[in-house]
Short mmCIF file of C-alpha atoms and ligand atoms in Angstrom, two decimals:
data_model
loop_
_atom_site.label_atom_id
_atom_site.label_comp_id
_atom_site.label_asym_id
_atom_site.label_seq_id
_atom_site.Cartn_x
_atom_site.Cartn_y
_atom_site.Cartn_z
CA UNK A 159 97.53 118.83 71.71
CA UNK A 160 95.26 119.96 74.95
CA UNK A 161 96.15 118.23 78.51
CA UNK A 162 93.73 118.68 81.00
CA UNK A 163 95.78 118.36 84.56
CA UNK A 164 93.53 117.01 87.28
CA UNK A 165 94.23 117.26 91.21
CA UNK A 166 96.89 119.96 90.62
CA UNK A 167 98.14 122.02 93.20
CA UNK A 168 100.20 125.25 92.76
CA UNK A 169 103.71 123.33 92.68
CA UNK A 170 102.26 121.17 89.61
CA UNK A 171 101.49 124.35 87.99
CA UNK A 172 104.89 125.76 88.71
CA UNK A 173 107.09 123.03 87.47
CA UNK A 174 104.96 122.60 84.36
CA UNK A 175 104.51 126.12 83.52
CA UNK A 176 108.35 126.80 83.77
CA UNK A 177 108.98 124.05 81.20
CA UNK A 178 105.91 124.70 78.74
CA UNK A 179 107.82 126.78 76.13
CA UNK A 180 110.19 124.22 74.92
CA UNK A 181 106.95 122.38 74.00
CA UNK A 182 105.57 123.85 71.17
CA UNK A 183 102.31 122.42 70.09
CA UNK A 184 100.87 121.36 73.99
CA UNK A 185 98.37 123.44 75.68
CA UNK A 186 98.11 122.51 79.78
CA UNK A 187 94.42 123.21 81.45
CA UNK A 188 95.18 123.04 85.56
CA UNK A 189 92.24 121.86 87.59
CA UNK A 190 92.08 121.54 91.70
CA UNK A 191 89.20 118.74 91.08
CA UNK A 192 90.86 115.20 91.33
CA UNK A 193 89.14 112.69 88.86
CA UNK A 194 86.79 110.55 89.73
CA UNK A 195 83.31 109.35 88.22
CA UNK A 196 81.62 113.07 88.58
CA UNK A 197 84.85 114.76 87.10
CA UNK A 198 85.83 112.77 84.12
CA UNK A 199 83.33 114.45 81.78
CA UNK A 200 85.58 117.55 82.52
CA UNK A 201 88.17 116.34 79.77
CA UNK A 202 85.74 116.53 76.86
CA UNK A 203 87.44 118.53 74.53
CA UNK A 204 91.06 117.40 75.33
CA UNK A 205 93.18 115.04 74.07
CA UNK A 206 95.12 114.10 77.15
CA UNK A 207 94.61 113.88 80.72
CA UNK A 208 97.47 113.88 83.13
CA UNK A 209 96.80 112.67 86.78
CA UNK A 210 98.58 111.52 90.20
CA UNK A 211 99.06 108.69 92.42
CA UNK A 212 95.40 109.76 94.63
CA UNK A 213 93.76 109.41 91.44
CA UNK A 214 90.68 107.18 90.57
CA UNK A 215 91.02 105.35 87.14
CA UNK A 216 88.92 102.91 87.54
CA UNK A 217 86.81 101.30 84.69
CA UNK A 218 84.25 103.49 85.12
CA UNK A 219 86.38 106.86 84.73
CA UNK A 220 88.30 105.37 81.89
CA UNK A 221 84.52 104.16 80.25
CA UNK A 222 83.97 107.95 80.65
CA UNK A 223 87.40 109.61 79.19
CA UNK A 224 86.99 107.12 76.41
CA UNK A 225 82.94 109.22 75.69
CA UNK A 226 85.44 112.02 75.87
CA UNK A 227 87.49 111.08 72.96
CA UNK A 228 90.39 110.89 75.20
CA UNK A 229 93.40 109.39 73.97
CA UNK A 230 96.09 109.50 76.35
CA UNK A 231 96.58 109.47 80.43
CA UNK A 232 99.51 110.70 81.63
CA UNK A 233 100.49 109.20 84.97
CA UNK A 234 102.80 111.97 86.43
CA UNK A 235 103.90 109.05 88.77
CA UNK A 236 105.87 106.20 88.98
CA UNK A 237 102.92 103.75 89.93
CA UNK A 238 99.84 103.09 87.93
CA UNK A 239 98.18 100.21 90.98
CA UNK A 240 94.97 103.02 90.78
CA UNK A 241 95.07 102.58 86.89
CA UNK A 242 92.53 99.86 85.02
CA UNK A 243 95.14 99.07 82.18
CA UNK A 244 92.28 96.01 80.94
CA UNK A 245 89.86 99.16 80.19
CA UNK A 246 92.32 101.63 78.88
CA UNK A 247 93.76 99.00 76.33
CA UNK A 248 89.91 97.93 75.57
CA UNK A 249 89.31 101.60 74.24
CA UNK A 250 92.85 102.12 72.49
CA UNK A 251 93.83 104.54 75.67
CA UNK A 252 97.52 104.68 76.26
CA UNK A 253 99.09 105.17 79.63
CA UNK A 254 102.49 106.56 79.83
CA UNK A 255 103.82 107.48 83.41
CA UNK A 256 107.05 108.69 84.79
CA UNK A 257 108.85 105.34 85.76
CA UNK A 258 112.07 107.22 87.42
CA UNK A 259 112.23 110.72 88.79
CA UNK A 260 114.40 111.00 91.98
CA UNK A 261 115.00 107.43 93.73
CA UNK A 262 117.07 109.56 96.13
CA UNK A 263 114.07 111.95 96.96
CA UNK A 264 111.97 108.59 98.48
CA UNK A 265 114.94 106.98 99.83
CA UNK A 266 116.30 110.08 101.65
CA UNK A 267 112.31 110.67 103.07
CA UNK A 268 112.64 107.03 104.03
CA UNK A 269 115.78 107.45 106.21
CA UNK A 270 114.01 110.60 107.46
CA UNK A 271 111.41 108.82 108.58
CA UNK A 272 113.77 106.30 110.52
CA UNK A 273 115.75 108.77 112.25
CA UNK A 274 112.64 111.22 113.19
CA UNK A 275 110.94 108.03 114.94
CA UNK A 276 113.75 106.20 116.00
CA UNK A 277 115.41 109.76 117.94
CA UNK A 278 111.78 111.33 118.32
CA UNK A 279 112.47 114.69 116.74
CA UNK A 280 109.21 115.58 116.54
CA UNK A 281 108.73 115.36 120.07
CA UNK A 282 112.13 116.64 120.99
CA UNK A 283 111.33 120.11 118.68
CA UNK A 284 108.29 120.89 120.26
CA UNK A 285 109.33 120.11 123.65
CA UNK A 286 112.70 122.48 123.01
CA UNK A 287 109.84 125.25 122.15
CA UNK A 288 108.39 124.47 125.66
CA UNK A 289 111.45 125.03 127.39
CA UNK A 290 111.23 121.62 128.56
CA UNK A 291 114.80 120.48 128.04
CA UNK A 292 114.15 117.16 129.80
CA UNK A 293 115.09 113.71 127.73
CA UNK A 294 112.59 111.39 129.04
CA UNK A 295 110.73 110.02 126.29
CA UNK A 296 113.27 110.49 123.40
CA UNK A 297 115.95 107.40 123.82
CA UNK A 298 116.70 105.83 120.44
CA UNK A 299 119.09 103.49 119.24
CA UNK A 300 121.85 103.44 117.54
CA UNK A 301 121.83 102.49 113.84
CA UNK A 302 125.03 101.81 113.55
CA UNK A 303 126.40 98.15 113.18
CA UNK A 304 122.86 97.03 112.97
CA UNK A 305 121.07 95.27 109.91
CA UNK A 306 118.73 97.04 107.38
CA UNK A 307 116.60 94.84 105.54
CA UNK A 308 115.45 96.02 102.17
CA UNK A 309 112.44 94.59 100.16
CA UNK A 310 112.58 95.55 96.41
CA UNK A 311 115.94 96.31 95.82
CA UNK A 312 114.94 98.48 92.66
CA UNK A 313 115.85 101.96 92.14
CA UNK A 314 114.54 103.44 95.54
CA UNK A 315 115.70 100.26 97.41
CA UNK A 316 119.06 100.93 96.06
CA UNK A 317 119.36 104.10 96.88
CA UNK A 318 117.85 103.17 100.52
CA UNK A 319 120.39 100.26 100.78
CA UNK A 320 123.17 102.67 99.99
CA UNK A 321 121.97 105.17 102.60
CA UNK A 322 122.18 102.10 104.84
CA UNK A 323 125.43 101.29 104.20
CA UNK A 324 126.73 104.92 104.58
CA UNK A 325 125.25 104.64 108.16
CA UNK A 326 127.64 101.60 108.58
CA UNK A 327 124.43 99.40 108.91
CA UNK A 328 124.76 95.73 107.29
CA UNK A 329 122.58 95.59 104.55
CA UNK A 330 120.52 92.46 103.30
CA UNK A 331 117.56 92.51 100.44
CA UNK A 332 115.01 90.74 99.17
CA UNK A 333 113.85 90.85 95.52
CA UNK A 334 112.16 88.76 92.80
CA UNK A 335 114.99 90.21 90.60
CA UNK A 336 118.06 90.18 92.77
CA UNK A 337 120.33 93.06 91.48
CA UNK A 338 124.15 92.02 91.06
CA UNK A 339 125.91 95.58 91.06
CA UNK A 340 124.87 95.76 94.99
CA UNK A 341 128.17 94.39 96.17
CA UNK A 342 127.47 95.35 99.78
CA UNK A 343 124.08 93.76 100.18
CA UNK A 344 123.66 90.18 100.96
CA UNK A 345 120.52 88.73 99.23
CA UNK A 346 118.18 86.50 101.58
CA UNK A 347 114.90 84.89 101.78
CA UNK A 348 111.76 87.22 102.53
CA UNK A 349 111.88 85.20 106.18
CA UNK A 350 115.40 85.31 107.08
CA UNK A 351 115.05 89.07 106.02
CA UNK A 352 111.83 89.28 108.58
CA UNK A 353 114.28 87.73 111.14
CA UNK A 354 117.13 89.26 110.46
CA UNK A 355 116.91 93.04 110.42
CA UNK A 356 116.79 95.39 113.12
CA UNK A 357 115.38 97.88 110.09
CA UNK A 358 112.99 96.77 107.54
CA UNK A 359 112.36 99.30 105.03
CA UNK A 360 109.85 98.19 101.91
CA UNK A 361 110.69 99.24 98.54
CA UNK A 362 108.37 96.86 96.42
CA UNK A 363 105.55 97.78 93.92
CA UNK A 364 102.26 96.46 95.53
CA UNK A 365 100.86 93.61 93.64
CA UNK A 366 98.59 90.65 94.13
CA UNK A 367 101.82 88.76 95.67
CA UNK A 368 102.81 92.07 97.32
CA UNK A 369 99.40 93.04 98.89
CA UNK A 370 99.13 93.01 102.78
CA UNK A 371 103.18 91.42 102.67
CA UNK A 372 103.42 92.82 106.40
CA UNK A 373 100.81 90.90 108.38
CA UNK A 374 100.36 89.12 111.76
CA UNK A 375 102.33 86.51 110.27
CA UNK A 376 105.11 88.16 109.14
CA UNK A 377 105.32 90.37 111.77
CA UNK A 378 105.59 87.56 114.07
CA UNK A 379 108.99 86.55 112.26
CA UNK A 380 110.44 89.97 113.09
CA UNK A 381 112.93 90.87 115.98
CA UNK A 382 111.28 92.58 118.91
CA UNK A 383 111.95 96.35 118.52
CA UNK A 384 112.16 96.56 114.99
CA UNK A 385 111.90 99.16 113.45
CA UNK A 386 109.43 99.48 110.11
CA UNK A 387 109.52 101.84 107.05
CA UNK A 388 106.79 102.19 104.13
CA UNK A 389 107.45 104.69 101.36
CA UNK A 390 106.07 102.39 98.56
CA UNK A 391 102.32 101.90 98.79
CA UNK A 392 99.68 101.79 102.04
CA UNK A 393 98.39 98.16 100.73
CA UNK A 394 101.73 96.50 101.63
CA UNK A 395 100.87 96.47 104.91
CA UNK A 396 97.90 95.15 106.49
CA UNK A 397 96.86 98.25 109.13
CA UNK A 398 95.01 96.03 111.36
CA UNK A 399 97.78 93.43 111.93
CA UNK A 400 100.22 96.44 112.08
CA UNK A 401 98.26 98.17 114.95
CA UNK A 402 97.95 94.82 116.88
CA UNK A 403 101.94 94.57 116.63
CA UNK A 404 102.46 97.92 117.83
CA UNK A 405 99.99 97.39 120.80
CA UNK A 406 102.27 94.19 121.51
CA UNK A 407 105.32 96.57 121.78
CA UNK A 408 106.66 94.78 118.72
CA UNK A 409 108.51 97.95 117.26
CA UNK A 410 110.64 100.13 118.41
CA UNK A 411 109.19 102.57 115.34
CA UNK A 412 107.28 102.70 112.79
CA UNK A 413 107.43 105.26 109.71
CA UNK A 414 104.73 105.54 107.27
CA UNK A 415 105.03 107.80 104.28
CA UNK A 416 102.07 105.58 102.71
CA UNK A 417 99.09 103.63 104.18
CA UNK A 418 96.01 101.95 103.42
CA UNK A 419 93.03 104.51 103.61
CA UNK A 420 95.47 107.79 102.37
CA UNK A 421 93.59 108.59 99.11
CA UNK A 422 90.80 109.73 101.57
CA UNK A 423 92.83 112.75 102.86
CA UNK A 424 96.11 112.95 101.02
CA UNK A 425 97.51 116.12 99.54
CA UNK A 426 94.18 117.92 101.42
CA UNK A 427 94.04 120.14 104.80
CA UNK A 428 91.61 118.72 106.92
CA UNK A 429 92.84 120.28 110.10
CA UNK A 430 88.99 121.74 110.47
CA UNK A 431 87.42 118.62 109.82
CA UNK A 432 86.42 116.06 112.53
CA UNK A 433 87.97 112.69 111.37
CA UNK A 434 85.55 110.02 110.85
CA UNK A 435 86.63 106.50 112.96
CA UNK A 436 89.66 105.33 111.24
CA UNK A 437 92.57 103.15 111.62
CA UNK A 438 94.91 106.30 110.57
CA UNK A 439 93.35 107.72 113.82
CA UNK A 440 94.53 104.80 115.55
CA UNK A 441 98.19 104.73 114.43
CA UNK A 442 98.19 108.63 115.21
CA UNK A 443 97.64 107.92 118.63
CA UNK A 444 101.03 105.76 118.80
CA UNK A 445 104.04 107.97 120.27
CA UNK A 446 106.51 105.65 118.26
CA UNK A 447 104.84 106.21 114.96
CA UNK A 448 105.82 108.59 112.42
CA UNK A 449 103.34 109.77 109.89
CA UNK A 450 103.38 111.87 106.56
CA UNK A 451 101.28 112.71 103.82
CA UNK A 452 102.74 110.61 100.61
CA UNK A 453 105.44 113.29 100.36
CA UNK A 454 108.46 110.83 99.58
CA UNK A 455 108.47 112.31 96.04
CA UNK A 456 108.34 115.93 97.18
CA UNK A 457 111.70 117.67 96.51
CA UNK A 458 112.43 120.30 93.98
CA UNK A 459 114.62 118.09 91.66
CA UNK A 460 112.05 115.22 91.65
CA UNK A 461 109.20 117.68 90.85
CA UNK A 462 111.20 119.07 87.85
CA UNK A 463 112.03 115.79 86.47
CA UNK A 464 108.61 114.47 86.93
CA UNK A 465 107.06 117.90 84.67
CA UNK A 466 109.51 117.13 82.29
CA UNK A 467 109.53 113.14 81.60
CA UNK A 468 105.59 114.00 81.45
CA UNK A 469 105.93 116.67 78.59
CA UNK A 470 108.34 114.69 77.24
CA UNK A 471 105.63 111.51 77.17
CA UNK A 472 103.06 113.75 75.80
CA UNK A 473 105.50 115.34 72.60
CA UNK A 474 106.79 111.48 71.86
CA UNK A 475 102.80 110.49 71.69
CA UNK A 476 101.76 113.84 69.61
CA UNK A 477 104.89 112.88 67.21
CA UNK A 478 103.41 108.95 67.14
CA UNK A 479 106.92 107.80 68.80
CA UNK A 480 107.01 104.57 70.88
CA UNK A 481 107.58 105.18 74.51
CA UNK A 482 109.51 102.80 76.70
CA UNK A 483 107.34 104.97 79.58
CA UNK A 484 104.21 103.17 78.27
CA UNK A 485 102.31 100.79 80.71
CA UNK A 486 100.63 98.13 79.15
CA UNK A 487 97.95 95.29 80.42
P1 LIG B 951 111.03 99.93 90.67
O1 LIG B 951 111.02 98.89 89.90
O2 LIG B 951 112.62 100.45 90.20
O3 LIG B 951 111.96 98.62 91.77
C1 LIG B 951 110.92 97.75 92.43
C2 LIG B 951 110.85 96.52 92.72
O4 LIG B 951 110.80 95.80 93.53
C3 LIG B 951 112.28 95.77 91.71
O5 LIG B 951 113.58 95.45 91.88
C4 LIG B 951 110.95 94.42 91.54
O6 LIG B 951 112.19 93.21 91.13
C5 LIG B 951 111.06 93.87 93.35
N1 LIG B 951 109.83 93.48 93.15
C6 LIG B 951 108.90 93.21 92.50
N2 LIG B 951 107.98 92.36 93.07
C7 LIG B 951 108.71 92.25 93.71
C8 LIG B 951 107.93 91.03 95.37
N3 LIG B 951 107.15 90.27 95.46
N4 LIG B 951 109.34 91.12 96.48
C9 LIG B 951 110.18 91.91 96.73
N5 LIG B 951 110.93 92.54 95.52
C10 LIG B 951 109.71 92.44 94.46
O7 LIG B 951 110.68 100.67 91.88
P2 LIG B 951 110.91 102.01 92.34
O8 LIG B 951 111.26 103.29 91.51
O9 LIG B 951 111.73 101.56 93.14
O10 LIG B 951 110.03 102.45 93.02
C11 LIG B 951 109.69 101.45 94.39
C12 LIG B 951 107.97 101.82 95.26
O11 LIG B 951 108.25 103.07 95.50
C13 LIG B 951 106.87 102.30 94.09
O12 LIG B 951 106.17 100.83 93.33
C14 LIG B 951 106.06 103.00 94.31
O13 LIG B 951 105.06 102.20 94.96
C15 LIG B 951 106.82 103.50 95.61
N6 LIG B 951 107.62 105.41 95.43
C16 LIG B 951 106.78 106.00 96.38
C17 LIG B 951 106.84 107.20 96.42
C18 LIG B 951 106.80 108.41 97.55
O14 LIG B 951 106.41 109.66 97.51
N7 LIG B 951 106.44 107.74 98.57
C19 LIG B 951 107.54 107.81 95.19
C20 LIG B 951 107.56 106.75 94.06
C21 LIG B 951 107.61 105.64 94.60
#
């Protein structure tokens, strides 16, 4: 089975190539170009393509893959909101994903964002390097004894809840399907979570229901001085309303690993470019906002697990086996 890997970086090739000897019958080709209408035709002669969260797998691209006789799309990530499942089903193209690789990787990054934004680590690092040992502008707040609100208590939300509990925080949560195993977590309504939380961390998937969950109205319900972290999907937050909230001094700190415009620049070195007008630039201008580049998943453990599950998915497909990792419309 021949697989074309789109949008690859050196680390993808490194982690997949290391495992390849364990998967006889699979051939892999890595290209840097991401998949979109112009590059979909490169899949001609391949049985499968492998793509990541930032790929465009809309209707036109899937139709182009169908013309190339691609039968399988391997998502080397958990999320699939960028895949047109109806069109894939129409052409009998299977979608297999990696539902879980290392929830702790993302949860630990969420807490890293909280700590960095709250205690101004990014500024302290630069200041000390420049022999500026003054503390002005670096004051934070204690997390101990405060209330953490976890929106979505699935795999990553649970890992974040455990971390917050370890910090001595009271942990409350909201989920469409509450998890009874978290005995230290109190489930509340979404409104109550907004009203009571000192830290809000988003871990629910992006759906029609959760799109712009954080908007002017929900921000108004939050405590003044709340810390907000999003490591889930950019579309959960209405960015313009967040910007207004930051301007109104609603937030003590904001940590974002994902944001609405991210597909335009994420994973690319844009340091030589003049950025076009964007809300991203506005967010970056605030001193209490910490932004990273969709890197929550980026640990050695997670990359090994992603490569293994993706190749297991390819093997299951090759052998005609049903897979619990299949995504259907
Ligand atoms: P999961 O499926 O284990 O958990 C999601 C939880 O959200 C479930 O418990 C579900 O019941 C709940 N949920 C669904 N709809 C909801 C709603 N309307 N309101 C509240 N809760 C709702 O998923 P996970 O592995 O914990 O991943 C969570 C999200 O993290 C993914 O959807 C993905 O977008 C994101 N993610 C980000 C990175 C990164 O690198 N930053 C990496 C992996 C995943």
